[in-house]
Coordinates of C-alpha atoms in Angstrom, one line a residue:
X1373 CA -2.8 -8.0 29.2
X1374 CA -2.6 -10.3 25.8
X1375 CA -6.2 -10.8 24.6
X1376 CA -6.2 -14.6 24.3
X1377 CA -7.6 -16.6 21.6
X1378 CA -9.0 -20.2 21.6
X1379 CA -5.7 -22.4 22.5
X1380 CA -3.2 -19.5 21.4
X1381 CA -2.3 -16.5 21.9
X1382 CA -1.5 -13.2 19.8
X1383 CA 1.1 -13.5 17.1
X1384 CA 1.3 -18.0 18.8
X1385 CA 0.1 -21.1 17.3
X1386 CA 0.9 -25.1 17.8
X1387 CA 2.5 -25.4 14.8
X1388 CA 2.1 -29.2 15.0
X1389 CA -1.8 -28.9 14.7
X1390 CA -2.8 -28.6 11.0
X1391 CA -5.5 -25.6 10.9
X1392 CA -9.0 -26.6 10.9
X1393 CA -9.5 -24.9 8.0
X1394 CA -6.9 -26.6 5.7
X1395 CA -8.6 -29.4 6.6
X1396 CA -11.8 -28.9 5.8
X1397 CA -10.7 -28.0 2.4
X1398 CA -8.9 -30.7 1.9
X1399 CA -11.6 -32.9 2.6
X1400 CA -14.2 -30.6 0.5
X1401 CA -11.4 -31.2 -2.4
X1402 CA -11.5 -34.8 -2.1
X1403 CA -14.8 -35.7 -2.0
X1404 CA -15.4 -33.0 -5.1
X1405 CA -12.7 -34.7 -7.3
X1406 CA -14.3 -38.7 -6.2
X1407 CA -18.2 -37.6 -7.1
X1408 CA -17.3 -35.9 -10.5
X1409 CA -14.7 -38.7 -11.2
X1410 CA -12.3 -36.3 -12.7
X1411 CA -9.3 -33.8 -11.7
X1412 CA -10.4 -29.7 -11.7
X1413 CA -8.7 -28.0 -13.9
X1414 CA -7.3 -25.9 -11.1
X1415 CA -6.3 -26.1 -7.6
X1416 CA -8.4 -23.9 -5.2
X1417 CA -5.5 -21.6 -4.9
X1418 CA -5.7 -21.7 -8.5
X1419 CA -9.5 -20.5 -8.4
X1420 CA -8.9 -17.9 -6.0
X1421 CA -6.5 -16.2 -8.3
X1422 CA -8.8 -16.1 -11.4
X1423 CA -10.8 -13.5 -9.3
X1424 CA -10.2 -9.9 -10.4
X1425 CA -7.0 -7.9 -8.3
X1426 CA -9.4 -5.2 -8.0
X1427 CA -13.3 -4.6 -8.2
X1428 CA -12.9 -1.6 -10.2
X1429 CA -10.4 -2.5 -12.9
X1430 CA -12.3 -3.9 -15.3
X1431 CA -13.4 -0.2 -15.8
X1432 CA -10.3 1.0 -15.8
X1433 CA -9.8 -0.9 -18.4
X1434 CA -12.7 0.4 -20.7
X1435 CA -12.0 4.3 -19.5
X1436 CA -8.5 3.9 -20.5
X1437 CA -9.1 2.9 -24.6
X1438 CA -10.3 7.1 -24.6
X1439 CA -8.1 8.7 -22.3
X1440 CA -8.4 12.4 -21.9
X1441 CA -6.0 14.6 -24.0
X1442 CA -6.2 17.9 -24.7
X1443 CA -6.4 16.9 -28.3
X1444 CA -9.6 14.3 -26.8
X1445 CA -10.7 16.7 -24.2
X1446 CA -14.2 13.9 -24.5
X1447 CA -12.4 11.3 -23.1
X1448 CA -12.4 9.8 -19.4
X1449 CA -10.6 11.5 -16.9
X1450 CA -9.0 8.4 -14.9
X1451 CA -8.3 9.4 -11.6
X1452 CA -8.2 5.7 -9.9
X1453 CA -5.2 4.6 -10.5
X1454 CA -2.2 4.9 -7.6
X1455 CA 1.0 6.0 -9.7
X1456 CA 2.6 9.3 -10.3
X1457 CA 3.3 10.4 -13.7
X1458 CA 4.3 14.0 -12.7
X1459 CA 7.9 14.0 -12.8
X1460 CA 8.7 10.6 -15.0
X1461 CA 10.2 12.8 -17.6
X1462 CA 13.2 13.8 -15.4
X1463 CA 14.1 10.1 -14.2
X1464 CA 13.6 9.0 -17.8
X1465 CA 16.1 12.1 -19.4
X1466 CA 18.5 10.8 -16.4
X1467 CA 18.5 6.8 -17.5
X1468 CA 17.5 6.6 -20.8
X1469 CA 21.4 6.9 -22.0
X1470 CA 23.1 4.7 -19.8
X1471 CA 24.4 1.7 -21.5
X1472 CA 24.1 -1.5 -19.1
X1473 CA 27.3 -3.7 -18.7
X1474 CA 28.0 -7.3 -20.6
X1475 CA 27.4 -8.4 -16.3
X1476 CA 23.7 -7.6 -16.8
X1477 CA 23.0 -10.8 -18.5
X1478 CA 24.1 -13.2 -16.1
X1479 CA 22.6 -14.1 -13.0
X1480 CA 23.4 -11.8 -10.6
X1481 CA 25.2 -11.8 -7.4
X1482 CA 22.3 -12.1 -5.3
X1483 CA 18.8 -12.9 -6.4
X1484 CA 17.6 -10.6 -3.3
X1485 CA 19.8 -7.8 -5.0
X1486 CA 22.6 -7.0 -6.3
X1487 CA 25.3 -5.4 -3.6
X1488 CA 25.5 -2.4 -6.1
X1489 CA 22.4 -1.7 -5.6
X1490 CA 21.4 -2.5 -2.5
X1491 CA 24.0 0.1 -1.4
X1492 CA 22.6 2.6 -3.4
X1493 CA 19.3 2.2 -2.2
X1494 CA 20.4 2.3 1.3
X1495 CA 22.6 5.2 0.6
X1496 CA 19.1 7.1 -0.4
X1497 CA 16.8 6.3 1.8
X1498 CA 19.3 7.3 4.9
X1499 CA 20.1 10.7 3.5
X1500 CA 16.2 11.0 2.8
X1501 CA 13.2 9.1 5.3
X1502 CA 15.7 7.5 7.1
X1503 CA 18.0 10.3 7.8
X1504 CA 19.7 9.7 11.3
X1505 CA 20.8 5.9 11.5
X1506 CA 22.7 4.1 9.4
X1507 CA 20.9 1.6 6.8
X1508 CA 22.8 -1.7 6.3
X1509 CA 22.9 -3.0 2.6
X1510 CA 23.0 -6.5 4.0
X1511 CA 19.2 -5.6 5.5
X1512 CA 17.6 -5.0 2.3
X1513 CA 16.3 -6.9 -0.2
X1514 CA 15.0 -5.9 -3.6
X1515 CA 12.4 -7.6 -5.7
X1516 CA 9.8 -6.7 -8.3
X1517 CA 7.9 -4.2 -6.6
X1518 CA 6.3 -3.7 -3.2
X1519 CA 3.5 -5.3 -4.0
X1520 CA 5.8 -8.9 -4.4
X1521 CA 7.5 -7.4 -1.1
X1522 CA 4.3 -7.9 0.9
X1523 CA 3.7 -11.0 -0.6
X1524 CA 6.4 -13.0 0.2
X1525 CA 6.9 -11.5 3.9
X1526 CA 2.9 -12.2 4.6
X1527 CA 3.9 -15.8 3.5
X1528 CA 7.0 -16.1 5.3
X1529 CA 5.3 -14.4 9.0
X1530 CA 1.4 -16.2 8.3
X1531 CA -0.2 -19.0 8.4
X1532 CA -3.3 -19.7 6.6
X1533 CA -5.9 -17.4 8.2
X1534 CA -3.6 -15.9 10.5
X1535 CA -5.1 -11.9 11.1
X1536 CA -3.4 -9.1 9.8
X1537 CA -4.7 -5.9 11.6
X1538 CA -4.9 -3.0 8.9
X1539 CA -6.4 0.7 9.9
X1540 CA -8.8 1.5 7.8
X1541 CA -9.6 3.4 5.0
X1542 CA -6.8 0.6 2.8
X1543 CA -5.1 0.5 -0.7
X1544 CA -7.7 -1.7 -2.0
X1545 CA -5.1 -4.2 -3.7
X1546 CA -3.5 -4.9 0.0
X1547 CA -7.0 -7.3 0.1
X1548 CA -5.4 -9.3 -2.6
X1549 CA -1.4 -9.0 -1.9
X1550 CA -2.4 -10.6 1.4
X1551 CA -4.9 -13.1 0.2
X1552 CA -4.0 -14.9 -3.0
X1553 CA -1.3 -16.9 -2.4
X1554 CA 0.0 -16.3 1.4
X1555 CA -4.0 -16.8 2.5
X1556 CA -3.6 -14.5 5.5
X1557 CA -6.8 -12.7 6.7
X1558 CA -7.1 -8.7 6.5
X1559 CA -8.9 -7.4 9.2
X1560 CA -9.8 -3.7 8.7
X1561 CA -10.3 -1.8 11.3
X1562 CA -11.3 1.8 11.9
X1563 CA -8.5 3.3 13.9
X1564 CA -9.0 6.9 15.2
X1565 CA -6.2 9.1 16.1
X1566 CA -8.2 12.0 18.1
X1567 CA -9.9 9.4 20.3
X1568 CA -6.2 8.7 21.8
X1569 CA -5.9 5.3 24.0
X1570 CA -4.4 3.3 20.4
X1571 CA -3.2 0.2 22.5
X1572 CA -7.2 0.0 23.5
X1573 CA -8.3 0.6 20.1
X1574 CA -5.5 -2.3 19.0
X1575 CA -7.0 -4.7 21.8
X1576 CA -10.4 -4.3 20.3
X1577 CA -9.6 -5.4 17.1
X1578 CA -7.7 -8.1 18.1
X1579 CA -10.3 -9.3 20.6
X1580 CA -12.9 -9.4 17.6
X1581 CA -10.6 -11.8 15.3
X1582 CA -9.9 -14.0 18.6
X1583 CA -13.5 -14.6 18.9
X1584 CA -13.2 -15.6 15.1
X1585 CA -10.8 -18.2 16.4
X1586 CA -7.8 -15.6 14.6
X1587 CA -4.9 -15.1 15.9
X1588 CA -3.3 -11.7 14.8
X1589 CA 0.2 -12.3 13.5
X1590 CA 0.5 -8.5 12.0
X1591 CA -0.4 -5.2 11.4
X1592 CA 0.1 -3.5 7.9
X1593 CA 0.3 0.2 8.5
X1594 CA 0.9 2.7 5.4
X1595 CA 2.2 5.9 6.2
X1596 CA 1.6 7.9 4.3
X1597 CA -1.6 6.9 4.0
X1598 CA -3.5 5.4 1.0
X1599 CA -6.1 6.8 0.4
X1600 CA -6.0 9.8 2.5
X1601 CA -3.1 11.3 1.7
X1602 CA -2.0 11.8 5.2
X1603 CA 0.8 11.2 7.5
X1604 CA 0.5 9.6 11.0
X1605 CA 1.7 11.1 14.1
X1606 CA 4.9 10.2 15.8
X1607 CA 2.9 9.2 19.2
X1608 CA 0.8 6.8 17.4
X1609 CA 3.2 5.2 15.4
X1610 CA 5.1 3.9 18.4
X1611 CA 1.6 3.3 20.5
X1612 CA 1.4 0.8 17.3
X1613 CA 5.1 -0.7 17.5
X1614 CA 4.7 -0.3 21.3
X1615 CA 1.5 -2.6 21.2
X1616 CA 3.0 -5.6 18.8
X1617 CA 6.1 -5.4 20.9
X1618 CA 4.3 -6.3 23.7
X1619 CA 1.9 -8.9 21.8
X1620 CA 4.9 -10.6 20.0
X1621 CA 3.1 -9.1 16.2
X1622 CA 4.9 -8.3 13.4
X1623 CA 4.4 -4.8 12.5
X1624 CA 4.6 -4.1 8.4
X1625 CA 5.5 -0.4 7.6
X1626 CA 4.3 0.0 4.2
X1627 CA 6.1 3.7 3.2
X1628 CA 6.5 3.7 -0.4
X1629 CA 5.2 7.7 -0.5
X1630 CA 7.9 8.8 2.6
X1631 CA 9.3 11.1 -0.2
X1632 CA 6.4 11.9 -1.8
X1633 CA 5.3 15.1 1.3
X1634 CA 4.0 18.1 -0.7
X1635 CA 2.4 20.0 2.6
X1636 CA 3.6 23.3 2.9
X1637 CA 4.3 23.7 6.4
X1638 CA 4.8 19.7 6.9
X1639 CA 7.4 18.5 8.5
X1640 CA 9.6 15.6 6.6
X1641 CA 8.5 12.1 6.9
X1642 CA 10.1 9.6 9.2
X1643 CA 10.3 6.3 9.2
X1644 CA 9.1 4.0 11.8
X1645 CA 12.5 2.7 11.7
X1646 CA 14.1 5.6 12.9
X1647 CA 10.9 6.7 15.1
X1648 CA 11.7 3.0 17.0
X1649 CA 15.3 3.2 17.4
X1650 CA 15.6 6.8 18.6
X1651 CA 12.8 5.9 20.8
X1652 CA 14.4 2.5 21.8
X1653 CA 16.4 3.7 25.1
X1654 CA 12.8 4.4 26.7
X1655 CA 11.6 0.8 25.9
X1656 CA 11.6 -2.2 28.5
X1657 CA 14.7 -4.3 27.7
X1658 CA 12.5 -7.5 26.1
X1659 CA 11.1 -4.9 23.2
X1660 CA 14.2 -3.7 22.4
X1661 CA 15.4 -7.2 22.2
X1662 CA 12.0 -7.8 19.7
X1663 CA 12.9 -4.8 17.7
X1664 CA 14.5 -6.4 14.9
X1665 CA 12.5 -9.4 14.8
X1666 CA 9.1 -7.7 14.0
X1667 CA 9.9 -4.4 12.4
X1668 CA 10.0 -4.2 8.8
X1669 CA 9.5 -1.9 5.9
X1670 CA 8.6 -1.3 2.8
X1671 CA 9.4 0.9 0.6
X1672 CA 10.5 1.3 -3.4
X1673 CA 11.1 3.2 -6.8
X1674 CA 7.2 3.1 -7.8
X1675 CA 5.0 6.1 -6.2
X1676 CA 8.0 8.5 -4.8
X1677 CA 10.6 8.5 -8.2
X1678 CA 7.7 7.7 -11.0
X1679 CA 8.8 4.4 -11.9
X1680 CA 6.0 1.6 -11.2
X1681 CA 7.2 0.2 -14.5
X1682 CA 10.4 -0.4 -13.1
X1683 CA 8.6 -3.1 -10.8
X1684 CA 11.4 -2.2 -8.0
X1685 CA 10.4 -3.1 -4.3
X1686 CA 12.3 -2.6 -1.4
X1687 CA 12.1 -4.5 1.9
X1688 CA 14.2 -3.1 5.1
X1689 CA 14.6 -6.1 7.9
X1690 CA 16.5 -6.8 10.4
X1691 CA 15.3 -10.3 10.8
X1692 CA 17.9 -12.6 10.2
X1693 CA 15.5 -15.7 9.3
X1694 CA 13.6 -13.4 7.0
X1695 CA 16.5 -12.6 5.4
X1696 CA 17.9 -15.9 4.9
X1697 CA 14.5 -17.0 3.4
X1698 CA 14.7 -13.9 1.0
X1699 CA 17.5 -15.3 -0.5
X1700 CA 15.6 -18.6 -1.3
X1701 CA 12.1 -17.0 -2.4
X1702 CA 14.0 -14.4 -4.1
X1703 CA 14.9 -16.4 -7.0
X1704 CA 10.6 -16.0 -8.0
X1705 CA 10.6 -12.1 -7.6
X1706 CA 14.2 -11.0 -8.7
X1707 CA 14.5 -7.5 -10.1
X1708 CA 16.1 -7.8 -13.8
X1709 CA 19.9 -7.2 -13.4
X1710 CA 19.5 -4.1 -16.1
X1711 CA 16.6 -2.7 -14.1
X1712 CA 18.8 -2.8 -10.9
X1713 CA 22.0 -1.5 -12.9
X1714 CA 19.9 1.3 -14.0
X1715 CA 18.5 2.4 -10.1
X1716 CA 21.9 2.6 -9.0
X1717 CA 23.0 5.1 -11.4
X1718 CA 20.2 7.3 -11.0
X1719 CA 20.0 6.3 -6.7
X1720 CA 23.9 6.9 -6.6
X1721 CA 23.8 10.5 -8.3
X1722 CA 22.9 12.5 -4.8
X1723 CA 22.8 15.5 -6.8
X1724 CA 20.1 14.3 -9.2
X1725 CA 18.0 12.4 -5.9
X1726 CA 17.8 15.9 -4.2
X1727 CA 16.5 17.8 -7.8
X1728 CA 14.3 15.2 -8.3
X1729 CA 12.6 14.7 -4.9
X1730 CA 12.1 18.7 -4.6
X1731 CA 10.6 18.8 -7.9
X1732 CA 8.2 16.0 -7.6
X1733 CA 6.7 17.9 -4.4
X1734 CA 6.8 20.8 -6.0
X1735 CA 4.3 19.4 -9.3
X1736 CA 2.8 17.2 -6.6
X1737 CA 1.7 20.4 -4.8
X1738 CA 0.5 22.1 -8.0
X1739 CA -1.7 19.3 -8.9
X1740 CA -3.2 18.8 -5.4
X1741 CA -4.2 23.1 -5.1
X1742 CA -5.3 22.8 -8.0
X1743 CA -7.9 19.9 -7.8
X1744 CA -8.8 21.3 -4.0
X1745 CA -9.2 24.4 -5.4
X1746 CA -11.8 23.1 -7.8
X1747 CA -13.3 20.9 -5.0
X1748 CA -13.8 23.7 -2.8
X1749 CA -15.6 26.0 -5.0
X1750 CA -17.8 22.8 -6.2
X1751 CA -19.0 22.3 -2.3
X1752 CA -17.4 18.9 -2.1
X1753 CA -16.2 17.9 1.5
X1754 CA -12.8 16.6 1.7
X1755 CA -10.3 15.3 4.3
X1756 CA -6.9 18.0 3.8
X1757 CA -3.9 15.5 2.7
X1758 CA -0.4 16.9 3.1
X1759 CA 1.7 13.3 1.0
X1760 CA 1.0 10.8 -1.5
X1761 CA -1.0 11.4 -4.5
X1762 CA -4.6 11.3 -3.2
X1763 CA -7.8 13.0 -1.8
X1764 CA -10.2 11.5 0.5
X1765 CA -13.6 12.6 -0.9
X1766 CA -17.1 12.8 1.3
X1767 CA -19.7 12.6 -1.7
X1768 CA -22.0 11.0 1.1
X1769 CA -24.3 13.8 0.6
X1770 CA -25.4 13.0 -2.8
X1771 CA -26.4 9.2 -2.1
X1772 CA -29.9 8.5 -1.6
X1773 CA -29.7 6.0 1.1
X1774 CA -26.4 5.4 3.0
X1775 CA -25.6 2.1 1.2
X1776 CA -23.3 0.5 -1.1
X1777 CA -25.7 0.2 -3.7
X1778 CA -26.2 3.7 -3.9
X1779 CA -22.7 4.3 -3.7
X1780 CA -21.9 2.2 -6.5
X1781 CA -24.8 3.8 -8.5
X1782 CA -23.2 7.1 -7.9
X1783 CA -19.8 5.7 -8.9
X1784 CA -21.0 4.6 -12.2
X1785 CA -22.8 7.7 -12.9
X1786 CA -19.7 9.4 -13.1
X1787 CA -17.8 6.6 -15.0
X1788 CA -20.6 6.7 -17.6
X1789 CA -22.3 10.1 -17.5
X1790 CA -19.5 12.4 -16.6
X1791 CA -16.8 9.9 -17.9
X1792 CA -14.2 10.2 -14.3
X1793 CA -13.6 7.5 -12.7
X1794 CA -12.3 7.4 -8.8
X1795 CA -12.1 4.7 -6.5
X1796 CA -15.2 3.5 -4.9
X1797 CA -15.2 3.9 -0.6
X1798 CA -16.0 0.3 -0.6
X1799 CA -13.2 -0.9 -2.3
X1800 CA -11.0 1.4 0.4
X1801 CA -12.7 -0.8 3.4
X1802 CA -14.2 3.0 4.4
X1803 CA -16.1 3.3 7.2
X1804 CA -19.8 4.2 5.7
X1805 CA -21.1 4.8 2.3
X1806 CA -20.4 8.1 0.2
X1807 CA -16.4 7.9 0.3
X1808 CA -14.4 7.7 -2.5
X1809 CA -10.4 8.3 -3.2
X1810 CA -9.1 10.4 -5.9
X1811 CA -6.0 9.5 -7.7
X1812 CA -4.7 12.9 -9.4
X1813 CA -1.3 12.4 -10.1
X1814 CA -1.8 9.9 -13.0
X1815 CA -3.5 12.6 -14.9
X1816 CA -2.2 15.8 -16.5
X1817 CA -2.9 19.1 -13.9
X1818 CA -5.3 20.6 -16.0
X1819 CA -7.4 17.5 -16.8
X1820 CA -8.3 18.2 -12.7
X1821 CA -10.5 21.1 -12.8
X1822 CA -12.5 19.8 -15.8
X1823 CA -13.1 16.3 -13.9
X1824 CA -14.7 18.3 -10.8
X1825 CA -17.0 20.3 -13.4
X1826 CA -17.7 17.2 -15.0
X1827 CA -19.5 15.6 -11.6
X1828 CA -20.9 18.9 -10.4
X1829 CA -23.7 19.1 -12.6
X1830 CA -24.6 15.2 -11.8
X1831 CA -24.8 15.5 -7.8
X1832 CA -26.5 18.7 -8.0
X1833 CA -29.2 16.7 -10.0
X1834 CA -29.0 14.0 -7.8
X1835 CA -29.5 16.1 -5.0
X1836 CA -32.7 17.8 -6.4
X1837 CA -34.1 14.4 -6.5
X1838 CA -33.3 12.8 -3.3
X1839 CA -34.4 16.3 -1.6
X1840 CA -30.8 16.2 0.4

């Protein structure tokens, strides 16, 4: 049964009623702006986005002005940043000659991408993560990145304060892609594969937002996973679909590492998209009917081809209104007509798609045995990762108490002390103290070992002192 909320129901709302919320504000607005007798300078949506992206970046910022280099082996070993620089060399040797057409600077054909490239992109991602059915250009749009992906489908499925169910650990920008301008609510919750019974674990989650007065309009699922660096399995993906199929919820498949697998003996990612339609004949009639209203992905040219500066996001819909909307919104977020010109050279050459995706796992691999490697002979617990370019560190060992304060201390005594940054657990939405997520594709391989014998001698002195 639908958990129900007060006076709607998962994924419903009386559209006619303005939120309770909204207007509050509005009235906390007014009455601000009569007392002071004067306009603020900015809206509150205005406010809201004055507030740092993320908690840490500010010292990514300082760490970055002394990088480490073999010719600076002193400087900070930066390992908090989500992008892979591993393989950039080869995409950049395979564009950096082409010379863009006189039709690059005009407006282009459509804002939500161009046809050229739009086929191209779907041409890759069904010989690669969506091998098996057949990806329609006309379902794709293209915009600056994924991140302006989520935030113009959050805005197009949410209303103000609407829930958004995300398993926890997160990628800690989702908190602001979901936030800042569509003013959805992320609700993180810890969802545990080996304790089976997912629908249950979905109704609990849901059950806690409907007693906020939330109704849960989505979940935002990234597989791979950010920060773990692992890969869901098959079962509980379409428990997930399965569950918002039934609920009426949007289900957001964020897999912008699908190509990114480095395991040894994993098998290759699949999409949910494929996962649901090969699945499909063993649905009731009304979810296969809901199927292409409330599936969507995400995906891009970012994390799995080495390109974040690109800014090239892909959404794959089959929701016809969510298209059509594209096409409007579009016009904000449109990918320049040169970058798009350039992705479908390289995105149309299968020959170089194949080198490049095998090579990429291949450095992706190195990089990862070689920081595990290091982590393993330090006596840091981690959780194994097998995609993506992170690991899922357990430093709770070394914290005094089990709080965010110590955490944080911890976290700054490596930024300072040792000079390596990672990503703090709370950032990540983990579920205790002592986590944090290492980004090690951003850095050179052998910069990797040093950062581990950077920290050791610092928790072993920590440990001494708390007695742990």
């Amino acid at each position: 049964m639908s958990v129900k909320a007060p006076r709607f129901q998962i994924g419903q709302r009386k559209r006619s009623e303005a939120p309770l919320h909204l207007l509050r504000r509005h009235t906390r607005s007014t009455t601000s702006t009569a007392a002071s007798g004067k306009m603020p300078p900015l809206s509150e949506r205005g406010e809201r986005a004055r507030k740092p992206m993320l908690s840490y970046g500010a010292a990514f910022q300082k760490a970055r002005q002394r990088p480490w280099t073999p010719e600076d082996p002193e400087g900070a070993i930066i390992c908090s940043v989500a992008e892979n620089k591993l393989n950039a060399s080869m995409l950049h040797e395979r564009i950096s000659g082409l010379q863009p057409p006189l039709s690059c600077l005009t407006y282009p054909a459509s804002y939500r991408g161009t046809p050229e490239a739009r086929s191209a992109v779907a041409r890759m991602a069904q010989r690669t993560f969506m091998k098996g059915i057949e990806v329609d250009p006309a379902n794709l749009v293209i915009q600056v990145g994924a991140g302006a992906i989520l935030d113009t489908l959050f805005w197009l499925i949410c209303e103000p304060n609407d829930a958004v169910l995300i398993p926890g650990p997160i990628y800690p920008a989702f908190m602001n892609d979901l936030t800042v301008r569509a003013e959805a609510h992320p609700s993180i919750f810890q969802l545990d594969e080996h304790l089976g019974n997912v629908a249950g674990q979905l109704e609990a989650a849901s059950a806690a937002e409907a007693k906020q007065g939330r109704a849960v309009r989505a979940i935002l699922l990234t597989n791979p996973n950010n920060p773990c660096g692992t890969i869901y399995k098959p079962d509980t993906v379409m428990e997930i679909v399965k569950w918002c199929l039934k609920n009426n919820v949007h289900v957001v498949s964020d897999e912008v590492y699908a190509n990114s697998v480095f395991g040894r003996d994993t098998p290759e990612f699949v999409s949910a998209e494929v996962l649901v339609r090969t699945e499909a004949s063993n649905l009731p009639p009304e979810y296969v009917e809901r199927i292409p209203e409330l599936l969507h992905i995400v995906f891009g040219m970012s994390k799995d081809f080495c390109a974040s500066g690109l800014r090239v996001g892909v959404l794959h819909t089959r929701n016809a209104a969510i298209i059509q909307a594209m096409d409007n919104l579009s016009y904000f977020h449109c990918c320049p007509a040169y970058t798009q010109y350039v992705v479908t050279q390289a995105l149309a050459d299968d020959a170089f798609i194949d080198s490049f995706i095998a090579r990429n796992r291949q450095l992706l691999r190195n990089s990862y045995e070689l920081l595990t490697g290091a982590m393993d002979k330090a006596g840091i617990p981690y959780t194994p990762a097998c995609a993506a370019m992170f690991l899922w560190i357990d430093l709770g060992a070394w914290l005094a108490k089990p709080t965010w304060e110590e955490e944080n201390l911890l976290w700054e005594a490596m930024m300072n002390e040792a000079k390596v940054l990672f990503t703090p657990g709370q950032a990540c939405k983990a579920a205790r103290p002592g986590f944090f997520r290492v980004c090690w594709a951003w850095v050179p391989p052998e910069a990797l070992p040093i950062a581990v014998s950077r920290i050791k001698p610092l928790l072993d002195a920590r440990k001494e002192m708390t007695g742990n």
